[in-house]
């Protein structure tokens, strides 16, 4: 975020009640020039323009009553104190200018009352706007806190992996949706999980949080990846039963996902369990290949089969990057209805620059390609997650 303050500090500020007009004025700074607020400039120019036009035209064309627009404009971009200041300035200007005209050309008391009433309503509207802004800031900070809880930030080299992630919510205001990902170091190596909850909205976010909580505990303690997978399946079914008990109608919700383990004793291989998700891609400076497509059913649907999803062991040499995406990428369409050509895009990117296999570069390539393909109109939440083992000593391969 551009604001360097922590989410906690911003949330505390959002929850703080108004402390008077000066604070309200200081918190509304929508227009800046060279780091300084210039929100006062538009209403001041309007006031000056109306005044000059009124005094330089004939008595048949009096527009001094248009000063009622000055506090209205100030209410939209300034704080309450600034709006009140411009309201007072408008009233003073009205009185001074109108008195300069002969009696037969004066607008008099009726228009003065118009400016007075308009000024009072503008100050009231400004106060309502600032309260709405504080509420919106509070809602945005709650959404950001939720996002950081579900999709927690991970430090560089977390779990011995170089990683990079891009998350784009289809609802840009919500900032979080049904996609989820995490890396969990543990007693038996590092595990990662990337997935997509069926459906959207807060119910999908709740299900994602439930699965991630189980993953973080099971991935740390359990020695077998199959056990972690089984724990996730049980958690999904428990969550569905809980929602039904609350009266919800999403008891058949499911989640696709990919569970990956990086065993410490075999640094050139990974273990993968695929829950009905798009197979991960392996990107190297020499090209792109897919992991085996063998997978089970999505989480929450194991009752339909008699065997759990298999754990497959596949080679992943040092320096090779594993790319996992959700269907926001693979199902992105252009204006002609064509899907985004993910694999072809990656092949071209690596051919142009072998360094594109680096996780940070890789997620940017996929993000930019996806947004360009669909012209920024995302139909679903989009997650792009790239990871590879760190070289010994923390150096990148």
Coordinates of C-alpha atoms in Angstrom, one line a residue:
X1 CA 0.0 0.0 0.0
X2 CA 1.1 3.5 -0.7
X3 CA 0.4 4.6 2.9
X4 CA 3.3 3.5 5.0
X5 CA 1.3 3.3 8.2
X6 CA 0.3 -0.1 9.4
X7 CA -3.2 -1.4 8.9
X8 CA -3.6 -1.4 12.7
X9 CA -2.8 2.3 12.9
X10 CA -5.1 3.2 10.0
X11 CA -7.9 1.1 11.5
X12 CA -7.5 2.9 14.8
X13 CA -7.7 6.2 13.1
X14 CA -10.8 5.2 11.2
X15 CA -12.5 4.1 14.4
X16 CA -11.6 7.3 16.2
X17 CA -14.6 9.6 16.5
X18 CA -14.5 13.1 15.0
X19 CA -12.4 15.5 17.1
X20 CA -13.8 18.8 15.7
X21 CA -13.7 20.8 12.6
X22 CA -10.0 21.3 12.3
X23 CA -9.3 17.5 12.1
X24 CA -12.1 17.1 9.5
X25 CA -10.5 19.8 7.5
X26 CA -7.0 18.2 7.7
X27 CA -8.3 14.7 6.8
X28 CA -9.8 15.9 3.5
X29 CA -6.9 16.5 1.2
X30 CA -8.0 15.2 -2.2
X31 CA -6.1 17.8 -4.3
X32 CA -2.4 18.2 -4.0
X33 CA 0.3 20.0 -5.9
X34 CA 3.9 19.4 -5.0
X35 CA 2.9 17.6 -1.8
X36 CA 0.7 20.5 -0.6
X37 CA -3.1 20.6 -0.6
X38 CA -4.7 22.9 -3.2
X39 CA -8.3 22.0 -2.5
X40 CA -8.9 25.6 -1.7
X41 CA -8.0 26.7 -5.2
X42 CA -11.1 25.8 -7.3
X43 CA -13.6 27.5 -5.0
X44 CA -11.3 30.5 -4.7
X45 CA -11.1 30.8 -8.5
X46 CA -14.8 30.4 -8.8
X47 CA -15.4 33.2 -6.2
X48 CA -13.0 35.5 -7.9
X49 CA -14.4 34.8 -11.3
X50 CA -18.0 35.4 -10.3
X51 CA -17.0 38.7 -8.5
X52 CA -15.0 40.0 -11.4
X53 CA -17.7 39.1 -13.9
X54 CA -20.4 40.8 -11.8
X55 CA -18.5 44.1 -11.3
X56 CA -17.4 44.4 -15.0
X57 CA -20.8 43.8 -16.6
X58 CA -23.9 46.0 -16.8
X59 CA -26.6 46.2 -14.1
X60 CA -28.8 44.1 -16.4
X61 CA -26.5 41.1 -15.9
X62 CA -26.1 40.5 -12.2
X63 CA -24.6 37.1 -11.2
X64 CA -23.4 37.9 -7.7
X65 CA -26.0 35.4 -6.4
X66 CA -24.1 32.7 -8.1
X67 CA -21.7 32.9 -5.1
X68 CA -23.9 30.2 -3.6
X69 CA -21.9 27.8 -5.8
X70 CA -18.7 28.6 -4.0
X71 CA -19.4 26.8 -0.7
X72 CA -21.1 24.0 -2.7
X73 CA -17.8 23.3 -4.6
X74 CA -15.9 23.7 -1.4
X75 CA -18.1 21.1 0.3
X76 CA -17.2 18.6 -2.4
X77 CA -13.4 18.9 -2.0
X78 CA -12.5 20.7 1.2
X79 CA -13.1 20.0 4.9
X80 CA -15.9 21.5 7.0
X81 CA -13.7 24.3 8.2
X82 CA -12.7 25.2 4.7
X83 CA -16.3 25.0 3.6
X84 CA -17.4 27.3 6.4
X85 CA -14.6 29.7 5.5
X86 CA -15.7 29.9 1.9
X87 CA -19.3 30.3 3.0
X88 CA -18.4 33.3 5.1
X89 CA -16.2 34.8 2.4
X90 CA -19.0 34.4 -0.1
X91 CA -21.5 36.2 2.2
X92 CA -19.0 39.0 2.8
X93 CA -18.2 39.3 -0.9
X94 CA -21.9 39.4 -1.7
X95 CA -22.6 42.2 0.7
X96 CA -19.6 44.3 -0.4
X97 CA -20.2 43.9 -4.2
X98 CA -24.0 44.3 -4.1
X99 CA -23.7 47.6 -2.2
X100 CA -21.6 49.1 -4.9
X101 CA -24.5 49.1 -7.4
X102 CA -27.2 51.7 -7.5
X103 CA -30.4 50.7 -5.6
X104 CA -32.4 49.7 -8.6
X105 CA -29.7 47.1 -9.7
X106 CA -29.1 45.5 -6.3
X107 CA -30.1 41.9 -5.7
X108 CA -30.8 42.7 -2.1
X109 CA -31.9 40.5 0.8
X110 CA -33.6 37.6 -1.1
X111 CA -30.4 36.6 -2.9
X112 CA -28.4 37.1 0.2
X113 CA -30.7 34.6 2.0
X114 CA -30.1 32.3 -1.0
X115 CA -26.4 32.4 -0.5
X116 CA -26.8 32.1 3.3
X117 CA -29.1 29.0 3.1
X118 CA -26.9 27.5 0.4
X119 CA -23.8 28.0 2.6
X120 CA -25.5 26.2 5.5
X121 CA -26.6 23.3 3.4
X122 CA -23.1 23.0 1.9
X123 CA -21.5 22.9 5.4
X124 CA -23.9 20.1 6.3
X125 CA -23.3 18.2 3.1
X126 CA -19.5 18.5 3.7
X127 CA -19.9 17.0 7.2
X128 CA -21.9 14.1 5.8
X129 CA -19.3 13.5 3.1
X130 CA -16.5 13.4 5.7
X131 CA -18.4 10.9 7.8
X132 CA -18.9 8.8 4.7
X133 CA -15.2 9.0 3.9
X134 CA -14.3 7.9 7.4
X135 CA -16.7 5.0 7.2
X136 CA -15.3 4.0 3.8
X137 CA -11.8 4.1 5.1
X138 CA -12.9 1.9 8.0
X139 CA -14.5 -0.6 5.6
X140 CA -11.4 -0.6 3.4
X141 CA -9.1 -1.2 6.4
X142 CA -11.3 -4.1 7.6
X143 CA -11.2 -5.5 4.1
X144 CA -7.4 -5.1 4.0
X145 CA -7.1 -6.7 7.5
X146 CA -9.3 -9.6 6.3
X147 CA -7.1 -10.0 3.2
X148 CA -3.9 -10.1 5.2
X149 CA -5.5 -12.7 7.5
X150 CA -6.6 -15.0 4.7
X151 CA -3.6 -14.2 2.4
X152 CA -1.0 -13.5 5.0
X153 CA 2.2 -11.7 3.8
X154 CA 5.2 -14.0 3.6
X155 CA 8.8 -12.9 4.1
X156 CA 11.4 -13.4 1.4
X157 CA 12.8 -16.9 1.4
X158 CA 10.0 -18.2 3.6
X159 CA 10.3 -21.9 4.1
X160 CA 13.5 -22.0 2.0
X161 CA 11.6 -20.9 -1.2
X162 CA 11.8 -18.0 -3.5
X163 CA 8.2 -17.0 -4.1
X164 CA 6.1 -14.3 -5.7
X165 CA 2.3 -14.0 -5.8
X166 CA -0.2 -11.7 -7.5
X167 CA -3.8 -11.7 -6.3
X168 CA -6.5 -9.8 -8.3
X169 CA -10.0 -9.8 -6.9
X170 CA -12.8 -9.7 -9.4
X171 CA -14.5 -7.3 -7.1
X172 CA -11.9 -4.5 -6.8
X173 CA -13.7 -3.0 -3.8
X174 CA -13.8 -6.2 -1.8
X175 CA -10.0 -6.8 -2.2
X176 CA -10.4 -10.4 -1.2
X177 CA -12.4 -13.4 -2.6
X178 CA -12.4 -17.1 -2.8
X179 CA -8.8 -17.7 -4.0
X180 CA -6.2 -18.7 -1.4
X181 CA -2.6 -19.6 -1.1
X182 CA 0.1 -20.1 1.6
X183 CA 3.5 -21.5 2.3
X184 CA 4.0 -23.4 5.6
X185 CA 7.4 -24.5 6.8
X186 CA 7.2 -27.5 9.2
X187 CA 8.9 -30.4 10.9
X188 CA 8.9 -32.4 7.7
X189 CA 9.7 -29.9 5.1
X190 CA 7.9 -27.0 3.5
X191 CA 4.4 -27.3 2.1
X192 CA 2.4 -24.9 0.0
X193 CA -1.3 -24.8 -1.0
X194 CA -3.0 -22.9 -3.8
X195 CA -6.7 -23.2 -4.4
X196 CA -10.0 -21.7 -5.4
X197 CA -13.3 -21.9 -3.5
X198 CA -16.4 -22.5 -5.6
X199 CA -18.6 -19.4 -5.6
X200 CA -17.9 -15.8 -4.5
X201 CA -18.7 -13.5 -1.7
X202 CA -18.1 -13.6 2.0
X203 CA -19.1 -17.3 2.2
X204 CA -16.2 -18.1 -0.1
X205 CA -13.8 -16.0 2.0
X206 CA -15.0 -17.8 5.1
X207 CA -14.4 -21.2 3.5
X208 CA -10.9 -20.2 2.3
X209 CA -10.0 -19.0 5.8
X210 CA -11.1 -22.4 7.3
X211 CA -9.0 -24.4 4.8
X212 CA -6.0 -22.2 5.3
X213 CA -6.2 -22.5 9.1
X214 CA -6.3 -26.3 8.8
X215 CA -3.5 -26.3 6.3
X216 CA -1.1 -24.2 8.4
X217 CA -1.5 -26.6 11.4
X218 CA -1.5 -29.9 9.4
X219 CA 1.3 -28.9 7.1
X220 CA 3.5 -28.1 10.2
X221 CA 2.8 -31.2 12.2
X222 CA 2.0 -34.1 9.8
X223 CA 4.8 -36.2 8.3
X224 CA 2.8 -37.5 5.3
X225 CA 1.4 -35.2 2.6
X226 CA -1.5 -37.7 2.2
X227 CA -2.5 -37.0 5.8
X228 CA -2.4 -33.2 5.2
X229 CA -4.7 -33.8 2.2
X230 CA -7.1 -35.9 4.2
X231 CA -7.2 -33.2 6.9
X232 CA -8.2 -30.6 4.3
X233 CA -10.9 -32.8 3.0
X234 CA -12.4 -33.4 6.4
X235 CA -12.2 -29.6 7.1
X236 CA -14.1 -28.8 4.0
X237 CA -16.9 -31.2 4.8
X238 CA -17.0 -30.0 8.4
X239 CA -17.3 -26.4 7.2
X240 CA -20.1 -27.3 4.9
X241 CA -22.0 -29.0 7.7
X242 CA -21.5 -25.9 9.9
X243 CA -22.9 -23.6 7.2
X244 CA -26.0 -25.9 6.8
X245 CA -26.5 -25.8 10.6
X246 CA -26.5 -22.0 10.4
X247 CA -29.2 -22.2 7.8
X248 CA -27.0 -21.6 4.8
X249 CA -27.7 -23.1 1.5
X250 CA -24.0 -23.8 0.6
X251 CA -23.7 -27.2 2.1
X252 CA -22.3 -28.6 -1.2
X253 CA -19.6 -26.0 -1.6
X254 CA -16.2 -27.4 -2.8
X255 CA -12.7 -26.1 -3.5
X256 CA -10.2 -27.0 -6.1
X257 CA -6.5 -26.8 -5.1
X258 CA -3.0 -28.0 -5.4
X259 CA -1.0 -29.2 -2.4
X260 CA 2.8 -29.4 -2.8
X261 CA 5.5 -30.6 -0.5
X262 CA 9.2 -29.9 -0.8
X263 CA 10.9 -32.8 1.0
X264 CA 14.2 -32.0 2.7
X265 CA 15.7 -35.4 1.9
X266 CA 15.0 -35.2 -1.8
X267 CA 15.8 -31.7 -3.0
X268 CA 15.4 -32.5 -6.6
X269 CA 11.7 -33.7 -6.3
X270 CA 8.4 -32.4 -5.1
X271 CA 5.2 -34.2 -3.9
X272 CA 1.9 -33.1 -5.4
X273 CA -1.7 -33.7 -4.6
X274 CA -4.1 -32.2 -7.0
X275 CA -7.8 -31.6 -6.0
X276 CA -9.3 -31.1 -9.4
X277 CA -7.2 -28.0 -10.1
X278 CA -5.3 -26.9 -13.2
X279 CA -2.0 -28.8 -13.3
X280 CA 1.0 -26.7 -12.2
X281 CA 3.5 -25.7 -14.8
X282 CA 7.3 -25.9 -14.5
X283 CA 9.2 -23.1 -16.1
X284 CA 12.9 -23.2 -16.8
X285 CA 15.2 -21.0 -18.9
X286 CA 14.9 -23.7 -21.5
X287 CA 11.1 -24.0 -21.7
X288 CA 7.8 -25.0 -20.1
X289 CA 6.4 -28.3 -19.1
X290 CA 3.3 -29.4 -17.2
X291 CA 3.2 -31.7 -14.2
X292 CA 1.2 -35.0 -14.7
X293 CA -2.5 -34.3 -14.9
X294 CA -3.4 -37.1 -12.4
X295 CA -5.6 -35.7 -9.7
X296 CA -8.6 -36.4 -7.5
X297 CA -11.9 -34.6 -7.0
X298 CA -12.1 -31.2 -5.5
X299 CA -12.1 -30.8 -1.7
X300 CA -15.6 -31.5 -0.3
X301 CA -16.4 -34.2 -2.8
X302 CA -14.5 -37.3 -1.6
X303 CA -17.7 -39.1 -0.7
X304 CA -18.2 -39.6 -4.5
X305 CA -15.1 -41.8 -4.8
X306 CA -13.7 -44.7 -2.8
X307 CA -10.0 -43.7 -3.0
X308 CA -8.3 -40.5 -1.9
X309 CA -6.4 -38.4 -4.5
X310 CA -3.0 -39.8 -5.2
X311 CA 0.3 -38.3 -4.0
X312 CA 2.6 -38.1 -7.0
X313 CA 6.3 -37.5 -6.8
X314 CA 7.8 -35.5 -9.7
X315 CA 11.2 -34.1 -10.5
X316 CA 11.9 -30.4 -9.9
X317 CA 15.5 -29.5 -10.3
X318 CA 17.1 -26.5 -8.5
X319 CA 16.4 -23.4 -10.5
X320 CA 13.1 -24.6 -12.0
X321 CA 10.1 -22.6 -11.0
X322 CA 6.7 -24.0 -10.2
X323 CA 3.8 -21.8 -11.4
X324 CA 0.3 -22.3 -10.0
X325 CA -2.7 -20.3 -11.2
X326 CA -6.4 -20.2 -10.6
X327 CA -9.1 -20.2 -13.3
X328 CA -9.1 -16.4 -13.3
X329 CA -6.0 -16.8 -15.6
X330 CA -6.9 -19.9 -17.6
X331 CA -10.5 -18.8 -18.2
X332 CA -9.8 -15.2 -19.0
X333 CA -11.4 -14.4 -22.4
X334 CA -10.8 -11.7 -24.9
X335 CA -13.5 -9.9 -26.9
X336 CA -13.7 -12.8 -29.3
X337 CA -14.3 -15.3 -26.5
X338 CA -10.8 -16.9 -26.8
X339 CA -9.2 -18.2 -23.6
X340 CA -5.8 -16.7 -22.5
X341 CA -3.0 -18.8 -24.0
X342 CA -1.0 -19.2 -20.8
X343 CA 1.5 -21.8 -22.0
X344 CA 2.2 -20.1 -25.3
X345 CA 2.7 -16.8 -23.4
X346 CA 5.2 -18.4 -21.1
X347 CA 7.1 -20.1 -23.9
X348 CA 7.5 -16.8 -25.8
X349 CA 8.5 -15.0 -22.6
X350 CA 11.2 -17.5 -21.7
X351 CA 12.5 -17.6 -25.3
X352 CA 12.9 -13.8 -25.3
X353 CA 14.5 -13.7 -21.9
X354 CA 15.5 -16.8 -19.9
X355 CA 15.4 -14.6 -16.7
X356 CA 11.6 -14.6 -17.1
X357 CA 11.6 -17.9 -15.2
X358 CA 12.4 -16.0 -12.0
X359 CA 9.3 -16.0 -9.8
X360 CA 9.1 -12.2 -9.5
X361 CA 9.4 -11.7 -13.3
X362 CA 7.1 -14.7 -14.0
X363 CA 4.1 -13.5 -12.1
X364 CA 4.4 -10.1 -13.8
X365 CA 4.5 -11.7 -17.2
X366 CA 1.3 -13.7 -16.4
X367 CA -0.5 -10.8 -14.7
X368 CA 0.2 -8.4 -17.6
X369 CA -0.7 -11.0 -20.2
X370 CA -3.9 -11.9 -18.5
X371 CA -5.0 -8.2 -18.0
X372 CA -4.1 -7.4 -21.6
X373 CA -6.0 -10.4 -22.9
X374 CA -9.2 -9.6 -21.1
X375 CA -8.7 -5.8 -21.3
X376 CA -8.8 -5.6 -17.5
X377 CA -12.2 -7.1 -17.2
X378 CA -11.7 -10.0 -14.8
X379 CA -14.6 -12.4 -14.6
X380 CA -13.2 -14.3 -11.6
X381 CA -10.7 -13.9 -8.8
X382 CA -7.2 -14.4 -10.1
X383 CA -4.2 -15.8 -8.3
X384 CA -0.7 -16.2 -9.8
X385 CA 1.8 -18.0 -7.6
X386 CA 5.4 -18.8 -8.5
X387 CA 7.8 -20.6 -6.3
X388 CA 11.2 -22.4 -6.5
X389 CA 13.8 -23.7 -4.0
X390 CA 16.4 -21.3 -2.8
X391 CA 20.0 -22.2 -3.5
X392 CA 22.2 -23.1 -0.5
X393 CA 23.2 -20.1 1.5
X394 CA 20.1 -18.1 0.5
X395 CA 21.4 -17.3 -3.0
X396 CA 19.1 -17.4 -5.9
X397 CA 19.8 -20.1 -8.5

